[in-house]
Coordinates of C-alpha atoms in Angstrom, one line a residue:
M25 CA 51.8 21.6 19.5
A26 CA 49.3 21.1 16.6
K27 CA 49.8 23.4 13.6
K28 CA 47.0 26.0 13.4
K29 CA 45.2 26.0 10.1
N30 CA 45.8 29.2 8.1
L31 CA 42.4 30.6 7.4
N32 CA 43.8 33.1 4.9
N33 CA 44.6 30.4 2.3
N34 CA 41.6 31.3 0.2
Y35 CA 43.3 30.5 -3.1
I36 CA 45.5 27.4 -3.8
I37 CA 47.9 27.8 -6.7
K38 CA 50.1 25.0 -8.3
Y39 CA 53.4 25.9 -10.0
S40 CA 54.8 23.2 -12.3
G41 CA 58.0 24.9 -13.5
S42 CA 61.5 23.6 -13.1
N43 CA 62.9 26.2 -10.7
P44 CA 60.5 26.5 -7.7
N45 CA 63.0 28.4 -5.5
N46 CA 63.4 31.1 -8.1
F47 CA 59.6 31.3 -8.4
I48 CA 59.2 31.7 -4.7
N49 CA 61.7 34.6 -4.6
V50 CA 59.9 36.3 -7.5
C51 CA 56.6 36.1 -5.6
R52 CA 58.1 37.4 -2.4
G53 CA 59.7 40.2 -4.3
H54 CA 56.3 41.4 -5.3
G55 CA 55.2 41.4 -1.7
L56 CA 53.2 38.2 -1.8
T57 CA 52.9 36.0 1.2
L58 CA 52.9 32.3 0.3
N59 CA 51.2 30.1 2.9
N60 CA 51.3 26.3 3.4
I61 CA 54.0 25.7 0.7
V62 CA 54.1 22.0 -0.3
K63 CA 56.7 20.7 -2.7
G64 CA 56.0 17.5 -4.6
R65 CA 57.2 15.6 -7.7
D66 CA 54.6 17.3 -9.9
G67 CA 55.4 20.8 -8.7
L68 CA 54.9 23.4 -6.0
Q69 CA 51.6 24.2 -4.3
F70 CA 50.9 27.2 -2.0
G71 CA 48.1 29.3 -0.7
L72 CA 47.3 33.0 -1.2
S73 CA 45.0 35.2 0.8
E74 CA 42.3 37.1 -1.0
K75 CA 44.3 40.3 -0.7
D76 CA 47.4 38.7 -2.1
Y77 CA 45.4 37.1 -4.9
K78 CA 44.3 40.5 -6.1
I79 CA 48.0 41.5 -6.4
W80 CA 48.7 38.2 -8.1
K81 CA 46.1 38.8 -10.8
G82 CA 47.8 42.2 -11.6
L83 CA 51.2 40.6 -12.2
D84 CA 52.4 39.1 -15.5
M85 CA 53.1 35.5 -14.5
S86 CA 52.8 34.1 -18.0
F87 CA 56.5 33.0 -17.9
Y88 CA 55.8 30.7 -15.0
P89 CA 53.6 27.6 -15.6
H90 CA 50.9 27.6 -13.0
E91 CA 47.2 26.9 -12.4
L92 CA 44.5 27.7 -9.8
V93 CA 43.6 24.4 -8.2
G94 CA 41.4 25.5 -5.4
Y95 CA 39.8 28.5 -3.7
G96 CA 37.8 29.4 -0.6
G97 CA 36.4 32.4 1.2
R98 CA 33.6 34.4 -0.4
R99 CA 34.2 32.9 -3.8
K100 CA 33.8 29.4 -2.5
L101 CA 30.6 30.4 -0.7
L102 CA 29.3 32.0 -3.9
T103 CA 30.1 28.9 -5.9
W104 CA 28.4 26.7 -3.3
C105 CA 25.3 28.9 -3.4
L106 CA 25.2 28.9 -7.2
A107 CA 25.4 25.1 -7.3
R108 CA 22.4 24.9 -5.0
I109 CA 20.4 27.8 -6.3
G110 CA 17.3 25.6 -6.7
L111 CA 17.4 24.5 -3.1
I112 CA 18.0 28.0 -1.8
I113 CA 15.1 29.5 -3.9
G114 CA 12.9 26.7 -2.6
L115 CA 13.9 27.4 1.0
C116 CA 13.3 31.1 0.5
I117 CA 9.9 30.5 -1.0
G118 CA 9.1 28.0 1.8
F119 CA 10.1 30.6 4.4
V120 CA 8.0 33.3 2.8
L121 CA 5.0 31.0 2.6
I122 CA 5.5 30.0 6.2
L123 CA 5.4 33.7 7.2
V124 CA 2.4 34.3 4.9
L125 CA 0.4 31.2 5.9
N126 CA 1.3 31.2 9.6
N127 CA -1.9 30.7 11.5
R128 CA -3.9 30.5 8.3
L129 CA -6.6 27.9 7.6
L130 CA -5.7 25.4 4.8
Q131 CA -8.0 22.4 5.5
V132 CA -11.2 21.6 7.3
H133 CA -11.9 18.0 8.4
V134 CA -15.4 16.9 9.4
L135 CA -15.6 13.6 11.3
G136 CA -18.6 11.6 12.6
L137 CA -21.2 12.2 9.8
E138 CA -23.3 9.2 8.6
N139 CA -26.6 10.6 7.4
M140 CA -25.5 13.9 5.8
D141 CA -22.8 15.2 3.6
K142 CA -19.9 17.2 5.1
S143 CA -20.3 19.9 2.5
A144 CA -23.3 21.2 4.4
V145 CA -21.2 21.6 7.5
I146 CA -18.4 23.3 5.5
D147 CA -20.9 25.7 3.8
Y148 CA -22.2 26.7 7.3
L149 CA -18.7 27.3 8.6
E150 CA -17.9 29.4 5.5
S151 CA -21.0 31.5 6.2
Q152 CA -19.6 32.2 9.6
G153 CA -16.2 33.4 8.2
V154 CA -14.3 30.1 8.4
N155 CA -12.8 30.2 4.9
K156 CA -9.6 28.8 3.6
L157 CA -6.6 31.1 4.1
S158 CA -8.5 33.0 6.7
K159 CA -6.7 33.7 10.1
I160 CA -7.3 31.0 12.7
N161 CA -8.7 33.2 15.5
Y162 CA -12.3 31.9 15.5
D163 CA -14.7 31.9 18.4
I164 CA -14.7 28.1 18.8
S165 CA -17.5 28.0 21.4
Q166 CA -19.7 30.1 19.1
L167 CA -19.1 27.8 16.2
E168 CA -19.8 24.7 18.2
D169 CA -23.1 26.1 19.5
G170 CA -24.1 27.3 16.0
L171 CA -23.4 23.9 14.4
A172 CA -25.4 22.1 17.2
R173 CA -28.4 24.4 16.6
E174 CA -28.2 24.4 12.8
F175 CA -28.0 20.6 12.3
D176 CA -29.3 19.3 15.6
F177 CA -26.1 17.6 16.5
S178 CA -26.0 16.0 20.0
L179 CA -22.2 16.7 20.2
V180 CA -19.9 19.1 18.5
S181 CA -16.2 19.5 19.2
I182 CA -13.8 21.8 17.2
I183 CA -10.0 21.8 17.6
T184 CA -7.3 23.5 15.6
K185 CA -4.4 21.3 14.5
G186 CA -1.6 23.2 12.7
N187 CA -3.2 24.8 9.7
S188 CA -6.3 22.5 9.9
L189 CA -9.6 22.8 11.6
V190 CA -11.0 19.4 12.9
V191 CA -14.7 19.3 13.4
S192 CA -16.0 16.2 15.2
V193 CA -19.8 15.8 15.5
K194 CA -22.3 13.2 16.7
E195 CA -25.6 13.2 15.0
S196 CA -28.7 13.1 17.1
L197 CA -30.5 9.8 17.1
P198 CA -34.0 10.0 15.8
D199 CA -36.6 9.8 18.6
I200 CA -38.6 6.7 17.6
S201 CA -41.5 7.7 19.9
D202 CA -42.1 10.7 17.6
T203 CA -42.3 8.6 14.4
Y204 CA -44.5 5.8 13.1
A205 CA -41.8 4.1 11.0
P206 CA -41.8 0.3 11.0
I207 CA -38.9 -1.8 12.3
T208 CA -37.1 -3.3 9.3
A209 CA -34.3 -5.8 8.9
D210 CA -30.8 -4.4 8.8
Y211 CA -29.3 -7.6 7.3
N212 CA -30.2 -10.8 5.5
M213 CA -30.9 -13.1 8.5
V214 CA -32.9 -15.8 10.2
I215 CA -35.1 -14.8 13.1
K216 CA -34.2 -16.9 16.3
S217 CA -36.5 -15.1 18.7
I218 CA -38.6 -11.9 18.7
S219 CA -40.3 -10.1 21.6
V220 CA -42.6 -7.2 20.6
Y221 CA -43.6 -4.7 23.2
S222 CA -45.3 -2.2 21.0
G223 CA -46.6 -2.5 17.4
T224 CA -47.7 -5.5 15.3
Q225 CA -45.3 -8.5 14.9
M226 CA -44.9 -9.5 11.2
V227 CA -42.4 -12.4 11.5
E228 CA -42.0 -15.5 13.6
S229 CA -39.0 -17.4 14.9
G230 CA -37.4 -19.4 12.1
D231 CA -38.4 -17.0 9.4
I232 CA -35.9 -16.0 6.8
V233 CA -35.9 -12.2 6.2
Y234 CA -33.9 -10.0 3.9
K235 CA -32.5 -6.5 4.4
G236 CA -35.4 -4.0 4.3
D237 CA -38.2 -6.5 5.2
V238 CA -40.7 -5.2 7.7
L239 CA -40.4 -7.0 11.1
V240 CA -42.7 -4.9 13.3
E241 CA -45.4 -2.5 12.0
P242 CA -45.9 0.8 13.9
Y243 CA -49.5 0.1 14.9
Y244 CA -51.8 -2.3 16.7
Q245 CA -55.3 -3.3 15.7
K246 CA -58.2 -2.1 17.8
G247 CA -61.4 -3.5 16.3
E248 CA -61.4 -2.3 12.7
N249 CA -59.1 0.6 13.4
K250 CA -55.3 0.9 13.4
V251 CA -53.8 2.7 16.4
Y252 CA -50.3 4.0 15.4
V253 CA -47.6 3.8 18.0
A254 CA -43.8 3.8 18.0
P255 CA -42.8 0.1 17.6
C256 CA -40.6 -1.5 20.2
A257 CA -39.0 -4.9 20.0
D258 CA -36.1 -7.2 21.1
I259 CA -34.9 -9.4 18.3
I260 CA -32.2 -12.1 18.2
A261 CA -31.3 -13.4 14.7
S262 CA -28.6 -15.4 12.8
V263 CA -27.0 -13.0 10.4
Y264 CA -25.1 -14.2 7.3
F265 CA -22.4 -12.3 5.5
T266 CA -21.5 -13.8 2.1
E267 CA -19.4 -13.1 -0.9
S268 CA -18.7 -15.2 -4.1
V269 CA -16.6 -14.9 -7.2
E270 CA -16.1 -16.9 -10.5
V271 CA -12.6 -18.1 -11.0
L272 CA -11.7 -19.2 -14.6
E273 CA -8.6 -20.9 -15.9
K274 CA -8.6 -18.8 -19.1
E275 CA -9.8 -15.2 -19.1
L276 CA -9.4 -12.0 -21.1
V277 CA -7.4 -9.4 -19.3
M278 CA -6.3 -5.9 -20.1
Q279 CA -2.5 -5.9 -20.3
R280 CA -0.1 -2.9 -20.6
T281 CA 1.9 -2.6 -23.8
G282 CA 4.7 -0.5 -22.3
E283 CA 3.6 2.7 -24.0
Y284 CA 2.5 5.6 -21.8
S285 CA 2.0 9.3 -21.9
L286 CA 1.5 12.2 -19.4
V287 CA -2.1 13.2 -19.0
S288 CA -2.0 15.9 -16.3
V289 CA 0.2 17.7 -13.8
I290 CA -1.3 19.2 -10.7
V291 CA 0.6 21.3 -8.0
S292 CA -1.3 21.6 -4.7
L293 CA -0.7 23.5 -1.5
G294 CA -2.5 21.5 1.1
S295 CA -5.9 20.8 -0.4
N296 CA -5.7 23.9 -2.6
E297 CA -4.8 23.4 -6.3
I298 CA -2.5 26.2 -7.4
Y299 CA -1.5 24.9 -10.8
R300 CA -2.8 22.4 -13.4
S301 CA -1.9 21.4 -16.9
D302 CA -3.9 18.7 -18.9
Y303 CA -2.8 16.9 -22.1
D304 CA -4.7 14.8 -24.6
V305 CA -4.7 11.0 -24.2
L306 CA -2.9 9.3 -27.2
Y307 CA -4.5 5.9 -26.9
S308 CA -8.0 4.4 -27.5
Q309 CA -7.6 1.8 -24.7
Y310 CA -5.7 2.9 -21.6
E311 CA -5.6 2.9 -17.8
L312 CA -4.7 5.8 -15.6
Q313 CA -2.1 5.8 -12.8
S314 CA -1.2 8.7 -10.6
V315 CA 2.1 9.5 -9.0
N316 CA 2.3 11.9 -6.0
C317 CA 5.4 13.6 -4.8
D318 CA 5.7 15.7 -1.6
V319 CA 8.1 18.5 -2.5
T320 CA 8.4 20.2 0.9
S321 CA 6.5 18.0 3.4
I322 CA 8.7 19.2 6.3
L323 CA 8.0 22.9 5.8
L324 CA 4.8 23.1 3.8
P325 CA 2.3 20.5 2.4
I326 CA 3.3 21.2 -1.3
K327 CA 2.5 18.2 -3.5
I328 CA 3.0 17.5 -7.2
S329 CA 0.6 15.0 -8.7
K330 CA 1.2 13.5 -12.2
V331 CA -1.3 11.3 -14.0
Y332 CA -0.1 8.9 -16.7
A333 CA -2.1 7.0 -19.3
Y334 CA -0.8 3.5 -20.0
Q335 CA -1.8 1.9 -23.2
V336 CA -3.5 -1.5 -22.7
E337 CA -4.6 -4.3 -25.0
E338 CA -6.9 -7.3 -24.4
V339 CA -5.1 -10.6 -24.2
E340 CA -6.1 -14.1 -23.2
V341 CA -4.1 -15.5 -20.3
T342 CA -4.0 -19.0 -18.8
K343 CA -3.7 -19.1 -15.0
D344 CA -2.8 -21.7 -12.5
I345 CA -6.4 -22.5 -11.6
E346 CA -5.6 -24.0 -8.2
S347 CA -3.5 -21.0 -7.1
S348 CA -6.2 -18.6 -8.4
K349 CA -8.8 -20.5 -6.4
Q350 CA -6.8 -20.2 -3.1
E351 CA -6.1 -16.5 -3.8
A352 CA -9.9 -16.0 -4.4
I353 CA -10.7 -17.7 -1.1
T354 CA -8.2 -15.5 0.8
R355 CA -9.5 -12.4 -0.8
L356 CA -13.2 -13.2 -0.2
K357 CA -12.5 -14.0 3.5
D358 CA -10.8 -10.6 3.9
D359 CA -13.8 -8.9 2.2
V360 CA -16.5 -10.7 4.2
Y361 CA -14.8 -10.3 7.6
R362 CA -14.6 -6.5 7.0
Q363 CA -18.4 -6.5 6.7
V364 CA -18.9 -7.9 10.2
P365 CA -19.2 -5.3 12.9
E366 CA -16.3 -5.2 15.4
S367 CA -18.5 -6.2 18.4
V368 CA -20.0 -9.2 16.7
Q369 CA -18.5 -12.7 17.0
V370 CA -18.3 -15.0 14.0
L371 CA -19.9 -18.4 15.0
D372 CA -19.2 -20.3 11.8
E373 CA -17.2 -20.0 8.6
E374 CA -18.1 -21.9 5.4
V375 CA -16.1 -22.0 2.2
G376 CA -17.8 -23.3 -0.9
V377 CA -16.1 -24.4 -4.2
V378 CA -18.4 -25.4 -7.0
P379 CA -16.8 -26.7 -10.2
I380 CA -18.0 -25.2 -13.5
D381 CA -16.9 -25.4 -17.1
G382 CA -13.3 -24.0 -17.1
G383 CA -13.1 -23.1 -13.5
Y384 CA -14.9 -22.7 -10.1
I385 CA -17.4 -20.6 -8.3
V386 CA -15.9 -19.8 -4.9
S387 CA -18.0 -18.5 -2.0
V388 CA -17.4 -17.6 1.6
C389 CA -20.2 -17.4 4.2
L390 CA -19.9 -16.3 7.8
T391 CA -22.6 -17.0 10.4
T392 CA -23.1 -14.6 13.3
E393 CA -25.7 -14.0 16.0
M394 CA -26.8 -10.4 16.6
R395 CA -29.3 -8.8 19.0
F396 CA -31.4 -5.8 17.9
R397 CA -33.1 -3.7 20.5
Y398 CA -35.6 -1.2 19.4
Q399 CA -36.7 0.7 22.5
L400 CA -38.9 3.7 23.2
H401 CA -37.3 6.9 24.4
N402 CA -38.5 8.5 27.5

């Protein structure tokens, strides 16, 4: 049968005297119960319950060499707690904040805006009582209808996600039949074909146009008079996306010296700044670098942000020009391809490298074909 562990052994004492048997008899004579007695070369070890340990402390055992080598029970729990007091306080604060901030608004996200700033939407929501730290029990339908009327959105959808409010909108397209604005080029391009159904055509097939150039004017000529109409056209064009950069073998760069200093410390709860401390920058030339640390990302979005100023100096460096050229080509390709709309196919890619004194001019050009339909609304 397995030996049951004695749960009363809250204090472990080691006796290192020369006569352990006599020591055991003395202890038992004082009514002490010694548990889990272990004899070894370096002495005798035994356990005392919390009750017996109180009796032990009242006895004069100075004649018997001994030491307390372990403990358990409430004292062990207290010691464990004291060793982790920071964690316990943090958990308590986190628990209190969870109770306080439960179902409270911390962030508002506005998605889908292109022609206006989201601050206007947030200002309207605040005027309707949607403020940070307010209780999330809003009338969603009323807010959606109000936003649609206030800003003439064609679609408004509001959902709550944790302590955040996510507002997705779709701006109404301008009704081209109610305006007399001309059709202008959206990109630098070469016109391949153009069919104008309303308005006055200003370009022909084969023309090179630049972004902003007028393609169709919003009128047609009737005798000596101009009759204004909403322009309507179907245009196919070759559109070019280009980027270039100068790559030099020797160039001046700002290099860190190794010296740095703390510039600011910011503590945030969600998007709300709850503490900030700023310090003077010690250097005349420097670059800033921020370091973010999520303190309790599991319980609450508490974040500590520190900004450091790193001292820099200008130095001349000599680079591997061929490697730099290849890196520039790769970087330019990434930049140019990001400019091409997802639904547009790239027909041709051209990389240009022109030697100059001390380096190269590297360029990347993508050729695409795009169709632009400007139609009247019924």
